[in-house]
Each structure stands twice: as C-alpha cells, then as structure tokens.
Amino acid sequence: MNVGAAKAWLGGMGLVVGLVGMALEIQWIVWVAVGLLGAAFLLRFSKGAAVLLLFGVPAAAAQQPAALRVTQTAEAPRLDGVPDEPVWFTGDSITDFTQQEPAEGRPGTERTVVRVLSTPRGLYVSLWWFAGRPEAIRHAQLRRDADFDSDDAFSILLDPLHDHRSGLLFTINPNGALEDAEVVSFEDENEEWDGVWDARARITSLGWTAEVLIPWQTLRYRPDVPVWGANFRRIIRRKNEAILWRAWRRTEGLLFMSAEGALEGLADLPARRTTELRPYAAATGAMRELAYQPNGSDSVVALGDATARVGVDAKVALSGALTLDVTANTDFAQVDVDRQVVNLTRFPLFLPEKRPFFLESGSVFAFGSEGRQQIFYSRRIGLAAGGTPIPLVAGARLTGRVGRERVGLLAVRTGGTEDAWDFVARVRHDVLAHGFVGGMLTSRSLPGRSGPAVAGGVDFDLPFVIRGQNLVLLGFAAGTRDSAGAPTGSAARLGIDYPNDRWDNFVGVSITGAGFDPALGFVPERDALRHGGHIDFFPRPHRWGIRRLQITFLEWEVSTRLNGARSHSSFGISPIGGELESGDEFALTLQRFEDAPDEAFEIFPGDTIAAGRYWYNRAEMSIESSAGRPVGLDLTLSAGDFYTGTGTEVEATLTVRTAPHLITNLEFEQQNVRLPTGRFTARSARVRLDLAASPRLSGTLFVQHDNESDRLGFNARFHWIPNLGSDLYLVWNSAWPTGLNAGIPWSRPQRGQLTGKLVYYFRL
C-alpha cells in the first residue's frame, strides 16, 4: 500500500470513528450506551429477573455444594514431592474436575487426584497429575512468585473463615516453584501477598506429583469453624485447558467463592502462635554520585559512603481474623527498580507500588479509580516525587475482619526531609454475596501546617448474578481538604459493568473538582467531567482454530473541563481480534484521538505542542504469542496522525524460556514522530534475565535505557531462601549517562550501590 492509499484508508476509518465522536460531542453516548445495555439486559433476562435485579437479589452459587473430608494425622508426611506415604491413601480424594476452557461443563481430559491432610504442623495437600504426554508438560518457571502463565500449574483456594470472601491462593508448577495471592474480589487478586509455605514437585513417567505444606500460622481461622471453603484448579498449558473442582462456569472461576466447595473435619485445630518476627540486618556501600555535562566532564554531587541498618517487621495475630503488622526502621533495598518509560503525554505517569509493607493486604486500602481518582496511593509515603527514598521510621497496619466488616488501619511515621505522620482508615461492610459498601479516611500531618491534610469518602460495589450473568454496580464520592479551614474539593464516580464470557460491557461517569487534591492520593487530572466505557463481543466460532473472537464495537473516554471546554478524548473500534486454540492472540484496532491543551507543553526534550485543539486518527495491529511457547513474540504496530504531524510506533517483546533455569526477556519501544516544527524518535529498551538454580535460589539481571532521560540503568539481584520465611539478598544498582559527546563513561558510573540484606524469620 502506497502512502497516499494508506492515508486515504486511515482517513476513511477515521471518518467512521469520527461519526461516533460527533455523538460524543453533544454528550449523547452515555445515554445511548446505557439505553442499549438496558435494552440488552431486558431482552436477555425475563421480566421476573429484571424485577429481581431492581430489588437487589444477591449472587447465587451455580453448582451444588461439594465437600471433601480432611484426614487428620499426628505424623506429617515427608515433603519431597512424592505422596507415597500410607497416610495419603487413608482418606477422601477429589477427582471430579470439570472444564472451564475450552469445553465448558465437560470432564477434564486428563485425570487429577487431590487429597488433604491435617497435621500438627499445618495443612498438607497432595496432587497426582496424570498426563497423556508427560514430555509435553510445560515447566519453564523456577523462581518464587514468577508468572506461571507459561506453565502447567495447580492452584489451591482456601477460605478458612468460610465467609466466601477472605480467600488465599497457593499455586505451584511441576518444578515446585511457588506463587501466592489473596482474593480481592471475584474478578481480581492481590499477587503481592506473600505467605510462609512450602512445596515440592516431581515430574514422572505418568505426569507429575506434588506435596504442599501450608503452616497453620500462615492462615487466618477461628477454632470454632470446623468447615473451610476451598477450591482447586489445574491448568494444562499445552492444551490451554482449565479445569476446576467447583465454580467451573466461565462466568465464575477460581475466585468466585460463592460456588466454592468445602473442607470438612477441621475441628480442634492448634491455636496460631501469636507473633512472627522478621528482624533484618543490611549493609550498603555507595559509590560517589557524579553529574555530567554534555562534553563528558563530571563533578561530584555526593561522596561515597558505607552504612549499616537493622530493623524488624512483626506480625501479631490479635484474633483468628485480625492481624497487626508492625515495622521499625524499614528497609526496601531488595525491591525491584521502576521501569524507565518515555511519557509522550501531558499527564503524570502512574507507577505501581513494589514495597512489601504496602503491598501485603494492599487491596484492603483500595478506594476510587486506580490511576485516576485515588485518595490513597501508597507511593506518596516514603518516596519523593522523583522516586528517591525517604526514611520510614516506623509503621503499623491492622487488617482483617470483624463480623461482616473488613477493616484496615495504617499509621506511618516518615523522617528525613518529609517528617510526616500519615494515617489511613478503611472499612467495608459486606452486602449481597460479593459486594460491599464502605468508607475511607486519610490524613497527613506535616510540620508547620495549621492542620492535617485530610481526604475521605464512601464507596460501593454491588455485584449481581442474574440467570448466570454478572452485573456490577459501582461508585464512590469523596472530598479533600489540605488544612484546617481550607476549602473542600470533591470527586465522584458511577459505573455499571457487565463482565461475562460472551459480552463484556462497561459504562462509567466521573467528576473531579478543581480543588480535589488528596495529600496521599493520585489524581492526574482535576477540573474534569469524564465518561467512558467499552462494548465488547466475544463469539466462539469453534472452527478455523479460533477459540474466541473479540469484537470491540466501541471503546471510548471523553474528558471535559467543568466549564464545558473539551480536555481530551479517545475512541476505538476493533473489527477483528481474538484468541486461537494455541493461546496466540491478535487484534486490529482503529483509533481516533483528541487533545485540547490550554497551554503549551514539552512532549519530548526540545519539542513542544502548542495550546489548541487537535484531532488525529491511527490504526494499530497487535499479535501476542502464547505464553506456553518456548519462544514467544508480542508485537504491536501503530501508524497514523499525531497532533499536527504523523507518527509510527513499534512495541516488541521477545521471550525465550529455557526450562527450567533461564528466562530471557527483551523489550523494545520506539516512536518516530514528524511534526511541522521538527521530528524526534522516542526509544526505550529493556533486557531482563531470570536465572534460578532452584525455587529457593534465584537471581535476576535487569538492564534498561531510554533516550528521554538518556540514562542506562543496571540492576542485579540475588535471592536465597535458606528456610521458610527467611531471606538473603544481594542487590547491585548502577547507572550511566548516555548521549554524551564522548560516549558512555563506563569506568565512571553516575552512581553505584551494593546492598546485602539478611532477614531471619521465627515465631513466638
């Protein structure tokens, strides 16, 4: 296709999407979308079901309850991955696994046997996984908390409080690698939760076997609850098959705890030890920090030094459902570094939290729209605007359940240049089967302020199941005040979600006042009325090797200033996309963008976008290899207009999995932009090597560069787990300037730092 034809094609596609944009200009799309969704619901459900929806009937389990009786034994089996001790064969077993994918409701194609033991040490789970082709078992991952999407895997869901809400996930692969998480909702999980548990696995001529030990200390339970909720899931990667014990329907899944099974016979459990301690000792050696001029000359910004630190993290079980976490002189030297990203927008980037103290039970403190309207964003505590650490002197966190309330309290004292007291309180009251109504309050006290900066609000999440289909109503209202007597800013959001297998639709409206500025939150745009959503259709043709198609009729977001002036918007349609039986995915997307900055901004060093109103059209094509392939390629190509010029974008990720010890990941992003005032190329690249000798001994090497900051970053991390809960880390961080006239000064890094950290775990 020549350039003229390409522009004509893009122009025609832009006209199609632009017609939708015209509707959005006069704000009709919200009402049209709500009306269409409402009509679809009325057509999909009977009149009686619609009445039930209006009166708020809770979600109901789809299958009849099932139970497994746990075998109690005074002698624990040996944890070696081979469940051949006689005690394993004395009790009940689970073999009735049902497909969720690809053939919903049919029995699993390969036999799976699960048994559970209760011992004085903890809960033991054994697995016999039979495979028709043992040589085809996928087992690339070996590192703790790696991404198991590439592997065969087995997941255990436990609900010790049997409240169908407080679930914990434990997942293993055929190498015996571990991954864990806590359940956030029936759609989401917090993968950053880390429990103390262990497992071993063996690949055999018939498949693979495994043994899992979950100590009682890791679980929250009440001695007077002899029945726990539970579920199990097996992933057969070469077939992309998912089978579950319960909740196997596509509208349910492992996190759908209303349909979970039960573990019986858990009476007379040992009381949990009340306290866990993790004292640490760390030593850091830092090189001098240099500042460079374009000609390659340097000056010393800070001298090198050596420091030593000690501190402690403690976990106290106040009850079977409440836990108090305390930290003193906290250290996060082992945390992965942030990714270097080129930002070609006028809005700040949202970076994920990576520090364990804030990640564990972090879902309790979620409030608002992530990355858009958050009154609590934990990176506001202990990190300066540029990511520089601020000393965290002490902190305490109380989380758990009190009756039908899920509660969270967080208090943190930071030192250094900040010298702040930060406080967060969160409560969610259970309603329906999965929903909640809740509230949140945050406070920051700084020296010299007339009063604390406070933020607070109420929110709700109400999921329904109507004739097997999910429907969720959600929203919040919040306000902020930056000091005593200061004016109050406000924000609110309302949305309706329809997340199901055939249709996945969402419509939402939010408003953010000009004065809404939570001191502990994240709000990239104020003075804005925003509405957006998507209408996605997923037919299953059952032919041509296609498992599921994805057709996006419309995806949109429109942001308008409160005085009526447009701020920015985006619209997209995807006429074709889908997932193959092999797990590979593809998509074609046509996009139309609008931006109306009210003042000029620098989009890239040396290049500026003037104030004005801009419309432009783009087309994007993407392919994504199945994670089960030893060599995978993810590729996204985008081309079209860009503000007053044109731009092309390439994003590529190459992953090579050398089972089971080495995984190599290469990422490359480049945007070539031509504007009437000039042209520029924004480029970033990352290389990551994951090397593991065993699930308890691993290392990573991460190198990244971008030409916006002109910085080459290097991070090497060694991790050894000598025993359950204890860790040894060695971490080296360094950086070099790039783009200098004399090249990269390899012998004189801009900065460098080596840290050793030992964490020892024990219980009282």
mmCIF file of N, CA and C in Angstrom, residues 283-356:
data_model
loop_
_atom_site.group_PDB
_atom_site.id
_atom_site.type_symbol
_atom_site.label_atom_id
_atom_site.label_comp_id
_atom_site.label_asym_id
_atom_site.label_seq_id
_atom_site.Cartn_x
_atom_site.Cartn_y
_atom_site.Cartn_z
ATOM 1 N N ALA A 283 23.647 -3.951 55.021
ATOM 2 C CA ALA A 283 24.834 -3.111 54.856
ATOM 3 C C ALA A 283 24.880 -2.624 53.416
ATOM 4 N N THR A 284 25.204 -1.342 53.246
ATOM 5 C CA THR A 284 25.201 -0.731 51.919
ATOM 6 C C THR A 284 26.497 0.036 51.694
ATOM 7 N N GLY A 285 27.076 -0.195 50.551
ATOM 8 C CA GLY A 285 28.224 0.584 50.124
ATOM 9 C C GLY A 285 27.869 1.357 48.870
ATOM 10 N N ALA A 286 27.988 2.687 48.922
ATOM 11 C CA ALA A 286 27.603 3.529 47.801
ATOM 12 C C ALA A 286 28.822 4.230 47.226
ATOM 13 N N MET A 287 28.918 4.250 45.898
ATOM 14 C CA MET A 287 29.969 4.986 45.223
ATOM 15 C C MET A 287 29.626 6.476 45.230
ATOM 16 N N ARG A 288 30.566 7.283 44.887
ATOM 17 C CA ARG A 288 30.272 8.710 44.782
ATOM 18 C C ARG A 288 29.299 8.932 43.619
ATOM 19 N N GLU A 289 28.467 9.958 43.754
ATOM 20 C CA GLU A 289 27.498 10.290 42.720
ATOM 21 C C GLU A 289 28.030 11.453 41.897
ATOM 22 N N LEU A 290 27.962 11.305 40.566
ATOM 23 C CA LEU A 290 28.526 12.287 39.650
ATOM 24 C C LEU A 290 27.441 12.957 38.823
ATOM 25 N N ALA A 291 27.691 14.201 38.440
ATOM 26 C CA ALA A 291 26.856 14.922 37.484
ATOM 27 C C ALA A 291 27.686 15.175 36.238
ATOM 28 N N TYR A 292 27.087 14.932 35.061
ATOM 29 C CA TYR A 292 27.839 15.019 33.810
ATOM 30 C C TYR A 292 27.351 16.182 32.955
ATOM 31 N N GLN A 293 28.285 16.800 32.247
ATOM 32 C CA GLN A 293 27.991 17.799 31.237
ATOM 33 C C GLN A 293 27.992 17.126 29.861
ATOM 34 N N PRO A 294 27.328 17.739 28.864
ATOM 35 C CA PRO A 294 27.275 17.110 27.532
ATOM 36 C C PRO A 294 28.643 16.782 26.948
ATOM 37 N N ASN A 295 29.691 17.538 27.314
ATOM 38 C CA ASN A 295 31.023 17.257 26.767
ATOM 39 C C ASN A 295 31.736 16.108 27.470
ATOM 40 N N GLY A 296 31.089 15.518 28.490
ATOM 41 C CA GLY A 296 31.669 14.381 29.190
ATOM 42 C C GLY A 296 32.361 14.718 30.487
ATOM 43 N N SER A 297 32.522 15.989 30.801
ATOM 44 C CA SER A 297 33.134 16.355 32.078
ATOM 45 C C SER A 297 32.159 16.079 33.213
ATOM 46 N N ASP A 298 32.681 15.805 34.395
ATOM 47 C CA ASP A 298 31.827 15.450 35.519
ATOM 48 C C ASP A 298 32.206 16.249 36.754
ATOM 49 N N SER A 299 31.284 16.271 37.695
ATOM 50 C CA SER A 299 31.517 16.887 39.005
ATOM 51 C C SER A 299 30.878 16.003 40.057
ATOM 52 N N VAL A 300 31.435 16.036 41.264
ATOM 53 C CA VAL A 300 30.952 15.179 42.338
ATOM 54 C C VAL A 300 29.754 15.841 43.014
ATOM 55 N N VAL A 301 28.627 15.122 43.042
ATOM 56 C CA VAL A 301 27.412 15.600 43.710
ATOM 57 C C VAL A 301 27.372 15.112 45.155
ATOM 58 N N ALA A 302 27.795 13.878 45.376
ATOM 59 C CA ALA A 302 27.810 13.314 46.729
ATOM 60 C C ALA A 302 28.961 12.331 46.825
ATOM 61 N N LEU A 303 29.601 12.301 47.982
ATOM 62 C CA LEU A 303 30.708 11.382 48.213
ATOM 63 C C LEU A 303 30.189 9.982 48.501
ATOM 64 N N GLY A 304 31.017 8.985 48.225
ATOM 65 C CA GLY A 304 30.654 7.625 48.557
ATOM 66 C C GLY A 304 30.657 7.399 50.057
ATOM 67 N N ASP A 305 29.876 6.421 50.505
ATOM 68 C CA ASP A 305 29.836 6.120 51.933
ATOM 69 C C ASP A 305 29.401 4.680 52.134
ATOM 70 N N ALA A 306 29.479 4.245 53.366
ATOM 71 C CA ALA A 306 29.045 2.903 53.756
ATOM 72 C C ALA A 306 28.147 3.034 54.979
ATOM 73 N N THR A 307 27.041 2.329 54.967
ATOM 74 C CA THR A 307 26.087 2.401 56.069
ATOM 75 C C THR A 307 25.648 1.003 56.465
ATOM 76 N N ALA A 308 25.182 0.881 57.684
ATOM 77 C CA ALA A 308 24.619 -0.372 58.186
ATOM 78 C C ALA A 308 23.280 -0.059 58.853
ATOM 79 N N ARG A 309 22.326 -0.940 58.683
ATOM 80 C CA ARG A 309 20.994 -0.722 59.235
ATOM 81 C C ARG A 309 20.494 -2.014 59.852
ATOM 82 N N VAL A 310 19.699 -1.888 60.887
ATOM 83 C CA VAL A 310 18.972 -3.017 61.456
ATOM 84 C C VAL A 310 17.540 -2.564 61.671
ATOM 85 N N GLY A 311 16.640 -3.484 61.614
ATOM 86 C CA GLY A 311 15.232 -3.184 61.818
ATOM 87 C C GLY A 311 14.468 -4.470 62.009
ATOM 88 N N VAL A 312 13.156 -4.351 62.101
ATOM 89 C CA VAL A 312 12.341 -5.535 62.349
ATOM 90 C C VAL A 312 10.940 -5.331 61.793
ATOM 91 N N ASP A 313 10.383 -6.420 61.288
ATOM 92 C CA ASP A 313 8.970 -6.497 60.931
ATOM 93 C C ASP A 313 8.348 -7.559 61.820
ATOM 94 N N ALA A 314 7.183 -7.252 62.360
ATOM 95 C CA ALA A 314 6.494 -8.193 63.247
ATOM 96 C C ALA A 314 5.048 -8.335 62.807
ATOM 97 N N LYS A 315 4.533 -9.539 62.998
ATOM 98 C CA LYS A 315 3.140 -9.838 62.691
ATOM 99 C C LYS A 315 2.523 -10.471 63.928
ATOM 100 N N VAL A 316 1.449 -9.850 64.432
ATOM 101 C CA VAL A 316 0.808 -10.308 65.660
ATOM 102 C C VAL A 316 -0.632 -10.696 65.348
ATOM 103 N N ALA A 317 -0.988 -11.931 65.669
ATOM 104 C CA ALA A 317 -2.360 -12.401 65.473
ATOM 105 C C ALA A 317 -3.198 -11.985 66.675
ATOM 106 N N LEU A 318 -3.997 -10.932 66.503
ATOM 107 C CA LEU A 318 -4.837 -10.453 67.603
ATOM 108 C C LEU A 318 -6.043 -11.355 67.816
ATOM 109 N N SER A 319 -6.475 -12.011 66.749
ATOM 110 C CA SER A 319 -7.582 -12.962 66.821
ATOM 111 C C SER A 319 -7.483 -13.853 65.599
ATOM 112 N N GLY A 320 -8.471 -14.720 65.434
ATOM 113 C CA GLY A 320 -8.451 -15.577 64.255
ATOM 114 C C GLY A 320 -8.641 -14.832 62.959
ATOM 115 N N ALA A 321 -9.125 -13.601 63.023
ATOM 116 C CA ALA A 321 -9.417 -12.857 61.805
ATOM 117 C C ALA A 321 -8.778 -11.487 61.762
ATOM 118 N N LEU A 322 -8.016 -11.094 62.778
ATOM 119 C CA LEU A 322 -7.372 -9.789 62.821
ATOM 120 C C LEU A 322 -5.866 -9.954 62.993
ATOM 121 N N THR A 323 -5.094 -9.199 62.199
ATOM 122 C CA THR A 323 -3.639 -9.273 62.267
ATOM 123 C C THR A 323 -3.057 -7.867 62.341
ATOM 124 N N LEU A 324 -2.103 -7.697 63.240
ATOM 125 C CA LEU A 324 -1.396 -6.434 63.378
ATOM 126 C C LEU A 324 0.017 -6.610 62.843
ATOM 127 N N ASP A 325 0.406 -5.765 61.886
ATOM 128 C CA ASP A 325 1.766 -5.750 61.348
ATOM 129 C C ASP A 325 2.462 -4.490 61.822
ATOM 130 N N VAL A 326 3.684 -4.659 62.323
ATOM 131 C CA VAL A 326 4.468 -3.536 62.825
ATOM 132 C C VAL A 326 5.830 -3.567 62.150
ATOM 133 N N THR A 327 6.323 -2.400 61.755
ATOM 134 C CA THR A 327 7.641 -2.307 61.145
ATOM 135 C C THR A 327 8.413 -1.162 61.783
ATOM 136 N N ALA A 328 9.706 -1.351 61.967
ATOM 137 C CA ALA A 328 10.563 -0.321 62.547
ATOM 138 C C ALA A 328 11.848 -0.228 61.735
ATOM 139 N N ASN A 329 12.221 1.014 61.399
ATOM 140 C CA ASN A 329 13.430 1.262 60.619
ATOM 141 C C ASN A 329 13.411 0.431 59.337
ATOM 142 N N THR A 330 12.327 0.572 58.597
ATOM 143 C CA THR A 330 12.047 -0.298 57.463
ATOM 144 C C THR A 330 13.041 -0.090 56.327
ATOM 145 N N ASP A 331 13.377 -1.190 55.656
ATOM 146 C CA ASP A 331 14.334 -1.161 54.558
ATOM 147 C C ASP A 331 13.731 -1.874 53.357
ATOM 148 N N PHE A 332 13.878 -1.270 52.164
ATOM 149 C CA PHE A 332 13.326 -1.857 50.946
ATOM 150 C C PHE A 332 14.411 -2.056 49.887
ATOM 151 N N ALA A 333 15.607 -2.381 50.318
ATOM 152 C CA ALA A 333 16.721 -2.480 49.376
ATOM 153 C C ALA A 333 16.508 -3.577 48.337
ATOM 154 N N GLN A 334 15.731 -4.617 48.672
ATOM 155 C CA GLN A 334 15.574 -5.751 47.770
ATOM 156 C C GLN A 334 14.518 -5.531 46.695
ATOM 157 N N VAL A 335 13.805 -4.404 46.744
ATOM 158 C CA VAL A 335 12.687 -4.173 45.843
ATOM 159 C C VAL A 335 13.175 -3.917 44.422
ATOM 160 N N ASP A 336 12.448 -4.444 43.425
ATOM 161 C CA ASP A 336 12.787 -4.205 42.024
ATOM 162 C C ASP A 336 12.721 -2.716 41.702
ATOM 163 N N VAL A 337 13.562 -2.287 40.778
ATOM 164 C CA VAL A 337 13.578 -0.886 40.376
ATOM 165 C C VAL A 337 12.390 -0.597 39.455
ATOM 166 N N ASP A 338 12.015 0.673 39.373
ATOM 167 C CA ASP A 338 10.951 1.089 38.464
ATOM 168 C C ASP A 338 11.412 0.972 37.022
ATOM 169 N N ARG A 339 10.455 0.736 36.144
ATOM 170 C CA ARG A 339 10.744 0.719 34.714
ATOM 171 C C ARG A 339 10.909 2.148 34.201
ATOM 172 N N GLN A 340 11.874 2.332 33.307
ATOM 173 C CA GLN A 340 12.056 3.618 32.637
ATOM 174 C C GLN A 340 11.101 3.683 31.454
ATOM 175 N N VAL A 341 10.233 4.688 31.447
ATOM 176 C CA VAL A 341 9.194 4.810 30.430
ATOM 177 C C VAL A 341 9.247 6.210 29.840
ATOM 178 N N VAL A 342 9.144 6.311 28.519
ATOM 179 C CA VAL A 342 9.061 7.611 27.851
ATOM 180 C C VAL A 342 7.602 8.053 27.852
ATOM 181 N N ASN A 343 7.336 9.209 28.402
ATOM 182 C CA ASN A 343 5.973 9.720 28.546
ATOM 183 C C ASN A 343 5.714 10.791 27.494
ATOM 184 N N LEU A 344 4.914 10.458 26.476
ATOM 185 C CA LEU A 344 4.577 11.411 25.417
ATOM 186 C C LEU A 344 3.183 11.989 25.636
ATOM 187 N N THR A 345 2.823 12.231 26.876
ATOM 188 C CA THR A 345 1.550 12.872 27.196
ATOM 189 C C THR A 345 1.830 14.057 28.118
ATOM 190 N N ARG A 346 0.800 14.825 28.402
ATOM 191 C CA ARG A 346 0.948 15.957 29.323
ATOM 192 C C ARG A 346 0.496 15.610 30.734
ATOM 193 N N PHE A 347 0.274 14.310 30.996
ATOM 194 C CA PHE A 347 -0.179 13.873 32.307
ATOM 195 C C PHE A 347 0.906 13.026 32.978
ATOM 196 N N PRO A 348 0.953 13.039 34.319
ATOM 197 C CA PRO A 348 1.983 12.259 35.018
ATOM 198 C C PRO A 348 1.757 10.763 34.873
ATOM 199 N N LEU A 349 2.846 10.000 34.950
ATOM 200 C CA LEU A 349 2.767 8.543 34.882
ATOM 201 C C LEU A 349 2.312 7.971 36.217
ATOM 202 N N PHE A 350 1.574 6.873 36.136
ATOM 203 C CA PHE A 350 1.184 6.133 37.328
ATOM 204 C C PHE A 350 2.107 4.930 37.457
ATOM 205 N N LEU A 351 2.910 4.903 38.510
ATOM 206 C CA LEU A 351 3.863 3.816 38.720
ATOM 207 C C LEU A 351 3.355 2.877 39.802
ATOM 208 N N PRO A 352 3.518 1.575 39.620
ATOM 209 C CA PRO A 352 2.992 0.620 40.611
ATOM 210 C C PRO A 352 3.823 0.592 41.882
ATOM 211 N N GLU A 353 3.167 0.267 42.980
ATOM 212 C CA GLU A 353 3.843 0.063 44.261
ATOM 213 C C GLU A 353 4.602 -1.257 44.226
ATOM 214 N N LYS A 354 5.807 -1.293 44.828
ATOM 215 C CA LYS A 354 6.619 -2.509 44.844
ATOM 216 C C LYS A 354 7.130 -2.865 46.229
ATOM 217 N N ARG A 355 6.849 -2.054 47.241
ATOM 218 C CA ARG A 355 7.395 -2.283 48.577
ATOM 219 C C ARG A 355 6.489 -3.231 49.366
ATOM 220 N N PRO A 356 7.053 -4.303 49.941
ATOM 221 C CA PRO A 356 6.230 -5.355 50.554
ATOM 222 C C PRO A 356 5.298 -4.858 51.653
#
